[in-house]
Amino acid sequence: MTFGGNKKKCPGFIAVAIDGPAGAGKSTVAKRLAQRLGFAFLDTGAMYRALTLKAMRLGLKLEDELALTALAQNTKIDLEDKGEGLIVSLDGEDVSQNIRTVEVTNNTFYIARVSGVRAILVRWQQEIGACRNVVAEGRDIGTVVFPRTKYKFYLDADVEERAKRRHAELTAKGKPIDFEEVLKDVRDRDHKDFTRKVGPLKKAEDAVVIDSTKMTVEEVIDTLCKHIIGETKDKMTKDKI
Ligand code: DC
C-alpha cells in the first residue's frame, strides 16, 4: 500500500490513534495491531525523520524555519507497508534504513518544532486517514491529527523501562552503549517532546492510557483490541479483529 499524494476525501474510515513517549513500544504495537485489524500502519515519526534526512543531506541550517517549511512543501514522502517492514521513500528513494541513524534521530527535534512543517505533515497524515482505515502512531495523533476519532490510546512506560528496551535493542544490533547514556538520551527526548510549542506530546483528554511497563507486546495489543471491539461492535465483527 502506498500513501502520499492522495488528495481524495472519502468519509467513514476509522483511525486508531496511538501516542506516547519514545520507547513505549508504539511502533511495534501499532504495526502489529494494524496487521491484526487489516488497517494501514501510519508511522508519522518516519515522515519527520525523512524530512530531517533531506535537510541534513542538503546542508540546510536546521534553525532556518522558513527553509525547512519550503523544503516540506517540495518533498514527497511515501510510506509503503509491505508486511515485512515499512518502506519509506523520500522523493522516490528508499530511505527506510537511513532515517534510523543516531544523527537523524537527534536532529528530528529541529524539524518537529517548526509549525509550518507540522502543518504540512499533519495535512498529509489526515489525507492518508481520509481514504483508508489506519493505525497511526506519533505524538500528536489524538490531539491534532485525528482529534475526532473515538479510538485514542496513550501508550506509556517508566522511563527506566523504556531506556532498558532501547539499550537491549542497540546491544542486539551490535552497538554496545552505556545504559546511563541511553537513559539520559531517553530523558532528553521526553523533555523535547513534552515542551515543544507546536504539536507537543500530550495525552488527549479522552485517550485510554495503557502503561506497558510490565506488559508484553501481545498483552498490549490484546488490550487495545478489546477497547476497539467494545467501541466498534456495529462496524466490525469480532472475527475480523
Ligand atoms: O517516533 P519516532 O522516534 O520515529 O519520531 C521521530 C521524531 O519525530 C521524534 O523526535 C518525535 C517527532 N515526532 C513528532 O514530533 N510528531 C509525531 N507525530 C511523530 C514524531
Coordinates of C-alpha atoms and ligand atoms in Angstrom, one line a residue:
M1 CA 0.0 0.0 0.0
T2 CA 1.4 3.4 -0.9
F3 CA 0.5 6.6 0.8
G4 CA 1.3 10.1 -0.2
G5 CA 0.0 12.5 -2.8
N6 CA -3.6 11.2 -2.5
K7 CA -5.9 14.1 -2.1
K8 CA -9.3 12.3 -2.4
K9 CA -11.5 12.5 0.6
C10 CA -13.8 9.6 1.4
P11 CA -15.8 9.6 4.6
G12 CA -16.4 6.7 7.0
F13 CA -12.9 5.4 7.7
I14 CA -11.5 4.5 11.1
A15 CA -8.4 6.0 12.6
V16 CA -6.8 4.4 15.6
A17 CA -4.5 7.0 17.3
I18 CA -1.6 5.8 19.4
D19 CA 0.5 8.5 21.1
G20 CA 3.2 8.3 23.7
P21 CA 6.8 8.9 24.6
A22 CA 9.8 7.4 22.7
G23 CA 10.5 3.8 23.6
A24 CA 7.0 3.0 24.9
G25 CA 6.6 0.4 22.2
K26 CA 4.3 2.4 19.9
S27 CA 5.8 1.3 16.6
T28 CA 5.8 -2.4 17.3
V29 CA 2.3 -2.3 18.8
A30 CA 0.8 -0.1 16.1
K31 CA 2.3 -2.2 13.3
R32 CA 1.1 -5.5 14.6
L33 CA -2.3 -4.0 15.6
A34 CA -2.7 -2.7 12.0
Q35 CA -1.9 -6.2 10.7
R36 CA -4.5 -7.8 13.0
L37 CA -7.2 -5.3 12.0
G38 CA -6.3 -5.2 8.3
F39 CA -5.6 -1.5 8.6
A40 CA -2.7 0.5 7.2
F41 CA 0.1 1.4 9.5
L42 CA 0.9 5.1 9.6
D43 CA 4.3 5.8 11.2
T44 CA 4.2 9.6 11.4
G45 CA 7.7 9.7 13.0
A46 CA 9.1 8.2 9.8
M47 CA 7.8 11.3 8.0
Y48 CA 9.6 13.7 10.3
R49 CA 12.7 11.6 10.1
A50 CA 12.7 11.5 6.3
L51 CA 12.4 15.3 6.1
T52 CA 15.2 15.6 8.6
L53 CA 17.4 13.4 6.4
K54 CA 16.7 15.5 3.4
A55 CA 17.5 18.8 5.2
M56 CA 20.8 17.2 6.5
R57 CA 21.8 16.0 3.0
L58 CA 21.2 19.4 1.6
G59 CA 23.2 21.0 4.3
L60 CA 20.3 23.3 5.3
K61 CA 20.6 25.3 8.5
L62 CA 18.4 23.4 10.9
E63 CA 17.5 26.6 12.7
D64 CA 16.1 28.1 9.5
E65 CA 12.4 27.5 9.9
L66 CA 11.4 29.2 6.6
A67 CA 13.8 27.0 4.6
L68 CA 12.6 23.9 6.4
T69 CA 8.9 24.8 5.6
A70 CA 9.8 25.4 2.0
L71 CA 11.6 22.0 2.0
A72 CA 8.5 20.2 3.2
Q73 CA 6.4 21.9 0.5
N74 CA 8.8 20.5 -2.1
T75 CA 9.2 17.0 -0.8
K76 CA 7.3 13.8 -1.5
I77 CA 7.3 11.1 1.2
D78 CA 5.7 7.7 0.6
L79 CA 5.1 5.0 3.2
E80 CA 4.6 1.5 1.8
D81 CA 3.7 -1.2 4.2
K82 CA 4.8 -4.5 2.6
G83 CA 4.1 -6.6 5.7
E84 CA 7.8 -7.5 6.4
G85 CA 8.7 -3.9 7.0
L86 CA 7.7 -0.3 6.3
I87 CA 9.4 1.1 3.2
V88 CA 9.9 4.9 3.5
S89 CA 10.5 6.7 0.2
L90 CA 11.9 10.2 0.0
D91 CA 11.3 11.7 -3.4
G92 CA 11.3 8.2 -4.8
E93 CA 14.4 6.9 -2.9
D94 CA 14.1 4.1 -0.4
V95 CA 15.5 5.6 2.9
S96 CA 14.0 3.1 5.3
Q97 CA 17.4 2.4 6.9
N98 CA 19.0 5.9 6.5
I99 CA 16.3 7.5 8.6
R100 CA 17.1 5.4 11.7
T101 CA 20.6 6.6 12.4
V102 CA 21.5 8.4 15.6
E103 CA 22.3 11.6 13.7
V104 CA 18.8 11.7 12.2
T105 CA 17.2 10.8 15.5
N106 CA 19.0 13.6 17.2
N107 CA 18.2 16.2 14.5
T108 CA 14.4 15.5 14.1
F109 CA 14.0 17.8 17.0
Y110 CA 14.7 20.8 14.8
I111 CA 12.2 19.7 12.1
A112 CA 9.5 18.6 14.5
R113 CA 9.3 22.0 16.3
V114 CA 8.6 24.1 13.1
S115 CA 4.9 25.0 12.9
G116 CA 5.0 25.3 9.0
V117 CA 6.5 21.8 8.7
R118 CA 4.0 20.3 11.1
A119 CA 1.0 21.9 9.3
I120 CA 2.2 20.2 6.1
L121 CA 2.9 16.8 7.6
V122 CA -0.3 16.8 9.6
R123 CA -2.3 17.6 6.4
W124 CA -0.6 14.6 4.6
Q125 CA -1.4 12.4 7.5
Q126 CA -5.1 13.5 7.5
E127 CA -5.3 12.9 3.8
I128 CA -4.0 9.3 4.3
G129 CA -6.5 8.7 7.0
A130 CA -9.4 10.1 5.0
C131 CA -9.2 7.3 2.4
R132 CA -8.4 4.2 4.4
N133 CA -8.6 2.7 7.9
V134 CA -5.3 3.4 9.7
V135 CA -3.5 2.7 12.9
A136 CA -1.4 5.9 13.3
E137 CA 1.3 6.4 15.9
G138 CA 3.2 9.5 16.9
R139 CA 3.0 12.3 19.5
D140 CA 0.0 14.4 18.3
I141 CA -2.3 11.9 16.7
G142 CA -5.1 12.0 19.2
T143 CA -4.8 15.7 19.8
V144 CA -4.1 17.3 16.4
V145 CA -4.1 14.8 13.5
F146 CA -7.3 12.8 14.3
P147 CA -8.8 14.6 17.2
R148 CA -12.3 13.4 16.4
T149 CA -11.5 9.7 16.4
K150 CA -13.1 7.6 19.1
Y151 CA -10.1 5.3 19.2
K152 CA -7.4 7.1 21.1
F153 CA -4.6 5.5 23.2
Y154 CA -1.7 6.8 25.1
L155 CA 0.9 4.2 25.5
D156 CA 3.3 4.9 28.3
A157 CA 6.0 3.1 30.3
D158 CA 8.5 4.0 33.0
V159 CA 11.5 5.9 31.7
E160 CA 13.9 3.3 33.1
E161 CA 12.0 0.5 31.3
R162 CA 12.0 2.5 28.1
A163 CA 15.7 3.0 28.3
K164 CA 16.2 -0.7 29.1
R165 CA 14.3 -1.7 25.9
R166 CA 16.3 0.8 23.8
H167 CA 19.5 -0.4 25.4
A168 CA 18.7 -4.1 24.6
E169 CA 17.7 -3.1 21.0
L170 CA 21.0 -1.3 20.4
T171 CA 23.0 -4.1 22.0
A172 CA 21.2 -6.7 19.8
K173 CA 22.1 -4.6 16.8
G174 CA 25.8 -4.9 17.8
K175 CA 26.0 -1.3 19.0
P176 CA 27.2 -1.6 22.6
I177 CA 26.4 1.6 24.6
D178 CA 26.4 2.6 28.3
F179 CA 23.0 2.2 29.9
E180 CA 23.3 5.6 31.6
E181 CA 23.9 7.2 28.3
V182 CA 20.7 5.7 26.8
L183 CA 18.7 6.7 29.9
K184 CA 19.9 10.3 29.5
D185 CA 19.1 10.2 25.8
V186 CA 15.5 9.0 26.5
R187 CA 15.0 11.7 29.2
D188 CA 16.3 14.3 26.8
R189 CA 13.9 13.2 24.0
D190 CA 11.0 13.2 26.5
H191 CA 11.8 16.8 27.5
K192 CA 11.9 17.9 23.9
D193 CA 8.7 16.1 23.0
F194 CA 6.8 17.4 26.0
T195 CA 7.9 21.0 25.8
R196 CA 7.7 21.7 22.1
K197 CA 5.5 24.7 21.5
V198 CA 3.7 23.2 18.5
G199 CA 2.3 19.7 18.5
P200 CA 3.8 18.6 21.8
L201 CA 3.4 15.1 23.2
K202 CA 0.2 15.4 25.2
K203 CA -2.4 12.8 26.3
A204 CA -5.7 13.6 24.7
E205 CA -8.3 14.0 27.4
D206 CA -10.4 11.1 26.1
A207 CA -7.4 8.8 25.4
V208 CA -7.2 5.4 27.1
V209 CA -3.9 5.2 29.0
I210 CA -2.0 1.9 28.8
D211 CA 1.1 1.5 30.9
S212 CA 3.2 -1.1 29.2
T213 CA 6.0 -1.2 31.8
K214 CA 5.1 -4.7 32.9
M215 CA 3.2 -5.9 29.8
T216 CA 4.3 -7.9 26.8
V217 CA 3.7 -6.6 23.3
E218 CA 0.9 -9.2 22.8
E219 CA -0.8 -8.1 26.1
V220 CA -0.8 -4.5 24.9
I221 CA -2.2 -5.4 21.5
D222 CA -4.9 -7.6 23.2
T223 CA -5.8 -4.7 25.5
L224 CA -6.1 -2.3 22.5
C225 CA -8.2 -4.8 20.6
K226 CA -10.6 -5.2 23.5
H227 CA -11.2 -1.5 23.6
I228 CA -11.6 -1.2 19.8
I229 CA -14.0 -4.2 19.7
G230 CA -16.0 -2.5 22.5
E231 CA -16.2 0.7 20.5
T232 CA -16.8 -0.8 17.1
K233 CA -19.4 -3.5 17.8
D234 CA -21.6 -2.2 14.9
K235 CA -18.8 -1.6 12.5
M236 CA -16.7 -4.7 12.7
T237 CA -17.2 -8.3 13.6
K238 CA -15.2 -9.9 16.4
D239 CA -13.8 -12.4 13.9
K240 CA -12.2 -9.7 11.8
I241 CA -10.3 -8.4 14.7
Ligands
DC1 O1 8.6 8.1 16.9 P1 10.0 8.5 16.3 O2 11.1 8.3 17.2 O3 10.2 7.8 15.0 O4 9.8 10.1 16.0 C1 10.9 10.8 15.4 C2 10.8 12.2 15.8 O5 9.7 12.9 15.3 C3 10.8 12.5 17.3 O6 11.7 13.5 17.6 C4 9.4 13.0 17.6 C5 8.9 13.5 16.3 N1 7.5 13.3 16.0 C6 6.6 14.3 16.2 O7 7.0 15.4 16.6 N2 5.3 14.1 15.9 C7 4.9 12.9 15.5 N3 3.6 12.8 15.2 C8 5.8 11.8 15.4 C9 7.1 12.0 15.6

